Coordinates of C-alpha atoms and ligand atoms in Angstrom, one line a residue:
M1 CA -45.1 17.9 -3.4
P2 CA -49.0 16.8 -3.7
V3 CA -51.3 16.5 -5.9
L4 CA -55.1 17.5 -4.8
R5 CA -57.9 15.9 -6.6
D6 CA -61.8 15.3 -6.7
I7 CA -62.1 18.8 -6.4
A8 CA -66.2 18.6 -8.4
I9 CA -65.4 22.7 -9.7
L10 CA -62.2 25.3 -9.0
Y11 CA -62.1 28.7 -9.3
R12 CA -58.9 29.9 -11.0
C13 CA -59.4 33.4 -10.4
A14 CA -56.7 34.6 -12.8
P15 CA -56.1 38.5 -14.4
D16 CA -59.2 40.1 -16.5
R17 CA -60.4 42.9 -17.3
D18 CA -64.0 41.3 -16.2
Q19 CA -64.5 41.2 -12.5
G20 CA -66.9 38.9 -12.6
Q21 CA -64.9 36.2 -14.7
V22 CA -63.8 33.1 -11.9
H23 CA -62.3 30.6 -14.6
P24 CA -63.9 28.0 -13.5
V25 CA -62.5 24.7 -13.8
S26 CA -64.9 21.1 -13.2
D27 CA -63.1 18.2 -12.4
A28 CA -59.8 19.9 -11.8
A29 CA -57.0 18.7 -10.1
L30 CA -54.2 21.4 -8.4
A31 CA -50.4 20.4 -8.0
W32 CA -47.4 22.3 -5.7
E33 CA -44.0 22.0 -4.4
D34 CA -42.0 23.6 -1.6
G35 CA -45.3 25.8 -0.6
I36 CA -45.4 26.6 -5.2
I37 CA -48.7 25.7 -7.2
R38 CA -47.2 23.3 -10.3
W39 CA -49.5 22.6 -12.3
V40 CA -53.3 23.5 -11.9
G41 CA -56.1 22.3 -14.6
P42 CA -58.5 19.5 -15.7
A43 CA -57.8 16.4 -14.4
R44 CA -57.8 14.1 -17.1
E45 CA -54.9 16.5 -18.5
L46 CA -53.3 16.3 -15.7
P47 CA -49.7 15.0 -17.0
P48 CA -48.6 11.5 -16.9
S49 CA -45.3 12.9 -14.5
Y50 CA -47.0 13.9 -11.7
H51 CA -49.5 10.2 -11.2
G52 CA -46.9 9.2 -8.7
W53 CA -47.3 12.1 -6.5
P54 CA -48.8 12.0 -3.0
T55 CA -52.8 12.4 -3.7
S56 CA -55.1 14.4 -1.5
E57 CA -58.7 14.6 -2.2
A58 CA -61.1 17.5 -2.2
R59 CA -64.2 15.1 -2.0
G60 CA -65.8 16.3 -3.9
G61 CA -65.5 20.1 -2.7
M62 CA -65.4 23.6 -4.6
V63 CA -61.7 24.7 -4.5
I64 CA -60.5 29.3 -3.9
P65 CA -57.9 30.8 -4.2
G66 CA -57.3 31.6 -0.9
L67 CA -59.6 34.5 1.4
I68 CA -57.0 37.4 1.6
D69 CA -58.9 40.1 4.4
C70 CA -56.9 43.2 2.9
H71 CA -58.8 45.2 5.6
T72 CA -57.9 44.8 9.7
H73 CA -57.2 46.8 13.2
L74 CA -55.7 43.4 14.1
A75 CA -55.1 44.3 17.8
F76 CA -56.9 45.5 20.1
G77 CA -57.7 45.9 23.6
G78 CA -61.1 45.7 24.9
W79 CA -64.7 45.9 23.0
R80 CA -66.8 48.5 22.6
E81 CA -70.7 46.9 22.9
Q82 CA -72.2 49.8 24.7
E83 CA -71.2 52.3 21.8
F84 CA -72.7 50.1 19.5
V85 CA -76.1 50.3 21.7
E86 CA -75.8 54.2 22.0
R87 CA -76.0 54.6 18.8
L88 CA -79.0 51.8 18.1
R89 CA -81.2 54.7 20.1
G90 CA -79.5 57.7 17.2
A91 CA -76.4 58.6 18.6
N92 CA -74.2 58.8 15.7
Y93 CA -70.4 57.6 15.0
L94 CA -68.3 61.2 14.9
D95 CA -70.8 62.2 17.9
I96 CA -69.5 59.5 20.1
A97 CA -66.0 60.2 19.5
A98 CA -65.8 63.8 20.0
R99 CA -67.1 63.1 23.8
G100 CA -63.9 60.9 24.2
G101 CA -65.3 57.3 22.4
G102 CA -64.9 56.0 19.2
I103 CA -61.5 55.3 18.2
A104 CA -59.9 57.0 22.0
A105 CA -61.2 54.6 24.3
T106 CA -59.3 51.4 21.8
V107 CA -56.3 53.1 22.3
A108 CA -57.1 53.4 26.1
R109 CA -57.8 49.6 26.5
T110 CA -54.8 48.6 23.7
R111 CA -52.6 51.4 25.3
E112 CA -52.9 48.7 29.0
M113 CA -52.1 45.5 27.3
T114 CA -49.2 44.0 27.8
T115 CA -47.5 43.2 24.0
D116 CA -47.7 39.5 25.1
E117 CA -52.0 39.6 25.9
L118 CA -52.1 41.7 22.4
R119 CA -50.1 39.3 20.5
R120 CA -52.5 36.3 22.2
R121 CA -55.7 38.2 21.3
A122 CA -54.7 38.2 17.8
Q123 CA -53.5 35.0 16.9
G124 CA -56.8 33.6 18.2
H125 CA -58.6 35.6 15.6
L126 CA -56.0 34.6 13.6
A127 CA -56.9 30.8 14.2
A128 CA -60.0 31.7 13.3
M129 CA -60.0 33.4 10.1
A130 CA -57.8 30.2 8.9
E131 CA -60.8 28.7 9.5
L132 CA -62.8 30.3 7.7
G133 CA -60.3 29.5 5.2
V134 CA -58.5 33.2 5.4
T135 CA -54.6 32.7 4.0
T136 CA -53.9 36.5 3.6
V137 CA -54.9 39.3 6.4
E138 CA -53.9 43.2 6.2
A139 CA -53.6 44.1 9.6
K140 CA -52.9 48.2 10.8
S141 CA -51.6 49.5 13.8
G142 CA -54.0 52.7 15.1
Y143 CA -54.8 52.0 18.0
G144 CA -51.2 52.9 20.6
L145 CA -51.1 57.1 18.4
L146 CA -48.1 57.4 20.4
P147 CA -44.6 56.1 18.7
E148 CA -44.5 53.0 21.4
P149 CA -47.5 51.6 21.2
E150 CA -47.6 52.3 17.8
L151 CA -44.2 50.0 17.1
R152 CA -45.8 47.2 19.5
L153 CA -48.5 46.5 17.6
L154 CA -46.5 47.1 13.9
E155 CA -44.0 44.4 16.8
V156 CA -47.2 42.0 17.3
Y157 CA -47.6 41.6 13.8
R158 CA -44.1 40.6 12.4
D159 CA -44.1 38.5 15.3
L160 CA -47.3 36.9 13.9
G161 CA -46.1 36.4 10.8
Q162 CA -43.9 34.2 11.0
G163 CA -46.2 31.2 10.2
P164 CA -47.0 30.2 7.2
Q165 CA -50.7 32.7 7.0
R166 CA -49.3 35.7 5.0
I167 CA -50.1 38.9 7.5
V168 CA -49.7 42.2 5.9
P169 CA -48.1 45.1 8.9
T170 CA -49.8 48.8 7.6
L171 CA -48.8 51.6 9.8
L172 CA -52.3 53.7 10.8
A173 CA -51.4 56.2 13.4
A174 CA -52.6 58.8 11.2
H175 CA -56.0 57.8 12.7
A176 CA -56.9 60.0 15.2
V177 CA -54.7 62.8 17.0
P178 CA -53.9 61.3 20.8
A179 CA -55.5 63.1 24.1
E180 CA -51.5 64.5 24.3
Y181 CA -51.7 65.7 20.9
R182 CA -55.3 68.1 21.2
E183 CA -53.7 71.2 21.2
Q184 CA -51.0 70.6 19.1
R185 CA -52.3 68.9 15.7
D186 CA -48.8 69.8 13.7
Q187 CA -46.4 68.6 16.2
Y188 CA -48.2 65.1 16.2
L189 CA -48.0 65.7 12.4
R190 CA -44.4 66.2 12.6
L191 CA -43.9 63.3 15.6
L192 CA -45.3 60.9 12.7
T193 CA -43.1 62.0 9.3
D194 CA -40.0 62.9 11.2
E195 CA -39.8 60.4 13.7
L196 CA -42.3 57.7 12.9
I197 CA -42.3 57.0 9.6
P198 CA -38.4 57.1 9.0
Q199 CA -38.8 54.6 12.0
V200 CA -40.9 52.3 10.7
A201 CA -39.6 52.4 7.0
S202 CA -36.2 51.7 8.1
R203 CA -37.3 48.7 10.4
G204 CA -39.3 47.0 8.1
L205 CA -42.1 47.7 10.4
A206 CA -45.0 48.0 7.7
R207 CA -45.5 48.0 3.9
F208 CA -48.2 50.4 3.8
C209 CA -48.7 54.1 5.9
D210 CA -52.8 54.7 5.8
V211 CA -54.4 57.7 6.6
F212 CA -58.3 58.4 8.5
V213 CA -59.0 61.0 6.2
E214 CA -62.7 62.3 7.3
Q215 CA -64.2 65.1 9.4
R216 CA -62.3 65.3 12.9
A217 CA -59.7 63.0 12.0
F218 CA -57.4 64.2 9.1
S219 CA -57.5 66.2 6.4
V220 CA -56.7 66.1 2.8
E221 CA -54.0 68.9 3.8
E222 CA -53.4 66.3 6.9
G223 CA -53.3 62.9 5.0
R224 CA -51.8 64.9 1.7
R225 CA -48.7 65.4 3.9
V226 CA -48.0 62.1 6.4
L227 CA -48.4 60.4 3.2
R228 CA -46.1 62.1 1.0
A229 CA -43.7 61.2 4.6
A230 CA -44.6 57.6 4.2
L231 CA -43.7 57.1 -0.2
G232 CA -40.4 59.6 0.6
A233 CA -39.6 56.5 3.6
G234 CA -40.8 53.3 1.2
L235 CA -43.9 52.7 2.6
R236 CA -46.7 52.8 -0.4
A237 CA -50.2 54.6 0.1
K238 CA -53.6 53.8 1.5
L239 CA -56.2 55.7 3.2
H240 CA -59.4 55.5 4.3
A241 CA -61.9 58.1 2.5
D242 CA -64.7 59.3 2.2
Q243 CA -66.8 56.8 4.7
L244 CA -68.9 58.8 6.5
S245 CA -68.4 62.2 4.0
S246 CA -67.2 63.1 0.8
G247 CA -64.0 65.2 1.4
G248 CA -61.7 64.5 -1.7
G249 CA -59.9 61.6 -0.1
A250 CA -60.5 59.8 -3.0
E251 CA -58.9 62.2 -5.1
L252 CA -55.4 62.6 -2.4
A253 CA -55.3 58.3 -2.8
A254 CA -55.1 59.0 -6.5
E255 CA -52.9 62.2 -6.6
V256 CA -50.4 59.8 -4.2
G257 CA -50.8 57.2 -6.1
A258 CA -52.5 55.1 -4.0
V259 CA -52.5 51.2 -3.9
S260 CA -55.4 51.0 -2.8
A261 CA -58.5 53.1 -1.7
D262 CA -61.0 52.0 1.6
H263 CA -64.5 52.4 2.8
L264 CA -65.5 55.1 0.0
E265 CA -69.3 55.2 0.7
C266 CA -69.7 59.2 -0.3
I267 CA -67.9 59.0 -3.4
S268 CA -67.9 61.4 -5.8
T269 CA -68.2 60.8 -9.5
Q270 CA -65.1 63.0 -9.6
G271 CA -63.4 60.5 -7.1
I272 CA -64.6 57.1 -9.2
A273 CA -62.9 58.8 -12.2
A274 CA -59.5 59.7 -10.6
L275 CA -58.8 56.4 -8.8
R276 CA -59.8 55.0 -12.5
R277 CA -57.1 57.0 -14.0
A278 CA -54.9 56.7 -11.4
G279 CA -56.0 52.9 -11.4
V280 CA -56.1 52.6 -7.2
V281 CA -58.5 49.5 -6.6
A282 CA -61.8 51.0 -4.7
V283 CA -61.9 48.3 -1.4
S284 CA -65.3 48.1 0.4
L285 CA -66.3 47.4 3.5
P286 CA -69.5 46.1 3.8
F287 CA -69.6 45.3 8.0
A288 CA -68.8 49.1 8.3
S289 CA -71.9 50.2 6.3
L290 CA -73.9 48.2 7.4
Y291 CA -73.2 48.8 11.5
L292 CA -72.9 52.7 10.9
G293 CA -75.6 53.3 8.7
V294 CA -75.1 54.2 6.1
Q295 CA -75.2 53.9 2.4
P296 CA -73.0 50.9 0.6
L297 CA -70.7 52.5 -1.3
P298 CA -71.4 52.7 -5.5
A299 CA -69.8 49.5 -6.5
R300 CA -71.4 49.3 -9.4
E301 CA -70.7 52.5 -10.6
L302 CA -66.9 51.5 -9.9
L303 CA -67.3 48.5 -10.7
A304 CA -68.4 49.7 -15.0
A305 CA -65.8 52.6 -14.2
G306 CA -63.5 50.1 -14.8
V307 CA -62.4 50.4 -11.3
P308 CA -62.0 46.8 -9.6
V309 CA -63.6 46.9 -6.0
A310 CA -62.4 44.5 -3.6
V311 CA -64.0 42.9 -0.7
A312 CA -62.4 43.2 3.0
T313 CA -63.8 43.1 6.8
D314 CA -62.6 45.7 8.4
F315 CA -62.6 44.4 11.4
N316 CA -62.4 46.6 14.5
P317 CA -63.8 46.8 18.0
G318 CA -66.6 50.3 16.0
S319 CA -67.5 49.8 13.4
A320 CA -67.7 46.4 12.3
P321 CA -66.8 43.8 14.7
S322 CA -66.5 40.9 12.7
F323 CA -63.8 38.7 11.2
H324 CA -66.4 36.3 9.4
L325 CA -65.0 37.4 5.5
P326 CA -67.7 34.7 3.9
V327 CA -70.2 36.9 6.2
A328 CA -68.9 39.5 4.6
M329 CA -68.9 38.6 1.2
T330 CA -72.1 38.0 1.2
L331 CA -73.2 41.3 2.5
A332 CA -71.7 42.7 -0.5
C333 CA -73.8 40.5 -2.5
T334 CA -76.9 41.9 -1.1
L335 CA -75.5 46.1 0.1
Q336 CA -73.5 46.3 -3.1
K337 CA -74.8 44.7 -5.9
M338 CA -72.5 42.4 -6.6
S339 CA -72.1 39.4 -8.3
P340 CA -70.7 36.0 -6.0
A341 CA -68.3 35.8 -8.9
E342 CA -66.7 39.6 -9.2
V343 CA -67.4 39.5 -4.8
L344 CA -64.7 36.1 -5.1
K345 CA -62.4 37.5 -6.9
G346 CA -62.7 40.7 -4.4
A347 CA -62.0 38.6 -1.4
T348 CA -59.4 37.4 -3.5
L349 CA -57.0 38.4 -6.7
V350 CA -58.6 42.2 -6.5
A351 CA -57.1 42.1 -2.5
A352 CA -54.0 40.7 -3.7
R353 CA -53.8 43.7 -5.8
A354 CA -54.9 46.0 -2.6
L355 CA -52.2 44.9 -1.4
G356 CA -49.9 44.3 -3.5
L357 CA -49.1 40.8 -3.6
E358 CA -50.6 40.0 -7.1
Q359 CA -47.9 38.6 -8.3
E360 CA -47.4 36.2 -4.7
T361 CA -50.8 34.5 -4.4
G362 CA -55.0 36.2 -4.7
S363 CA -55.5 33.0 -7.9
L364 CA -54.3 29.7 -8.2
E365 CA -51.4 29.8 -11.2
V366 CA -48.8 27.9 -11.7
G367 CA -45.7 29.6 -9.2
K368 CA -48.1 31.1 -7.0
S369 CA -48.6 30.5 -3.2
A370 CA -50.3 27.0 -2.9
D371 CA -52.6 29.0 -0.7
F372 CA -56.5 28.0 -1.2
A373 CA -59.3 26.4 0.6
I374 CA -61.5 24.2 0.3
I375 CA -65.3 24.9 0.5
D376 CA -68.2 22.4 1.1
A377 CA -70.5 24.5 -1.7
P378 CA -71.2 23.3 -5.2
S379 CA -70.8 26.9 -6.5
V380 CA -69.8 30.1 -5.3
E381 CA -72.9 32.0 -6.1
H382 CA -74.1 28.5 -3.4
W383 CA -72.3 29.2 -1.3
L384 CA -72.6 32.9 -0.3
Y385 CA -76.2 32.6 -1.0
H386 CA -76.5 30.0 1.8
L387 CA -75.2 31.7 4.9
R388 CA -73.4 29.4 7.2
P389 CA -71.4 29.1 10.0
N390 CA -68.4 27.9 8.7
A391 CA -68.6 26.1 5.0
C392 CA -65.0 25.5 4.8
L393 CA -63.6 22.2 4.8
R394 CA -59.9 22.7 4.4
T395 CA -57.1 25.6 4.4
V396 CA -53.7 25.5 2.9
A397 CA -51.7 28.7 3.3
A398 CA -48.0 28.1 1.5
G399 CA -48.5 24.1 1.2
Q400 CA -49.0 24.2 4.8
E401 CA -52.6 23.1 6.2
L402 CA -53.3 25.7 8.4
W403 CA -56.8 24.3 9.1
R404 CA -59.2 20.5 8.2
A405 CA -62.4 20.4 9.5
Ligands
NIG1 O1 -62.3 51.8 9.3 N1 -62.3 55.0 10.0 C1 -61.8 55.1 11.1 N2 -60.9 53.3 11.7 C2 -61.5 52.0 11.5 C3 -62.9 52.9 12.8 C4 -62.2 52.5 14.1 C5 -62.8 52.1 14.7 O2 -64.5 52.9 15.1 O3 -62.2 51.9 16.0 C6 -62.5 51.8 10.6 O4 -63.6 52.3 10.6
FE2 FE1 -60.5 50.9 9.3

């Protein structure tokens, strides 16, 4: 039951219609017990009953809700730096995929790895993310494709989610059609809807089901089939939508009541209106826009229309080979013209909404999980402007210290 004191500025990031409102509190204090926030506010107003509690010093740092990376492809084998070089020479992502590179290349490397190796590698990434202030990580399967290797990835996430850092697993078997089913798409879809999805749902191995709706991946019609089966089994829907072309992915997200639609670089005006009507969160992935050299999603149009915009890394070996969420946040400012405050909210409360976790985490409010990071910066504006390897001094999840500089 500690009280954190000497906080120069704390951002509560409470729910608000305006994503740019982050509720700063100067000279703040924060108290928690059994992993739950009990009190937060200006230190001079701390009730006397807390005065005897053990004190922890923030040393004049800035306190933010624990960062939430709400879109990653956390566990995979190998890397694909040669494709990065090919793309620099002009090759295009979909052409590389068509000749067996891209997702298929990572699927082959992932299937070769033992469960132990996959777990150890992902664990290393999670520890490095914790050093950056990240307390919650969404993690997709999608590099196994066949049921057995997909289940293995989800089991890795289940094992890694036993500690205070929260792991939110998503089934993304509809990432690509595996080579084994290239000539039998329909059979692959039936394998997903009739076997894998019911099994994943009944074993509680995933909270969400995601589909990559794109040319050379899955059509809107196929996405609808997979997501309807997932909803029927009790999973919630997410989509990789309108990343490389505008193909009705956002409209499908709205139709099936998805919790989020992610990427959206090519979203149409009708797509924006559909997300707004259905209350779907837009997840921006600035690393993927940057690495693939496509225009960023229209964040200003989305926000103006009343669609909240989350910010995540998309960490994967192809389009986004970095788990550095604070760098992605700076890119969301420069590429997407979001304010630092909007971006902070996008990687905390709005990201929690994109995971259906807004009652548990994402803001510093009484009753929520004590998930926070202490940052060595005078303000969120200064933090995201002055790019450093790591400005995070301490990370706490569910009241437990994950990391200290
Ligand atoms: O989110 N768009 C599809 N999936 C990933 C890329 C996966 C890969 O290239 O390995 C993405 O960008
Ligand atoms: Fe992705």
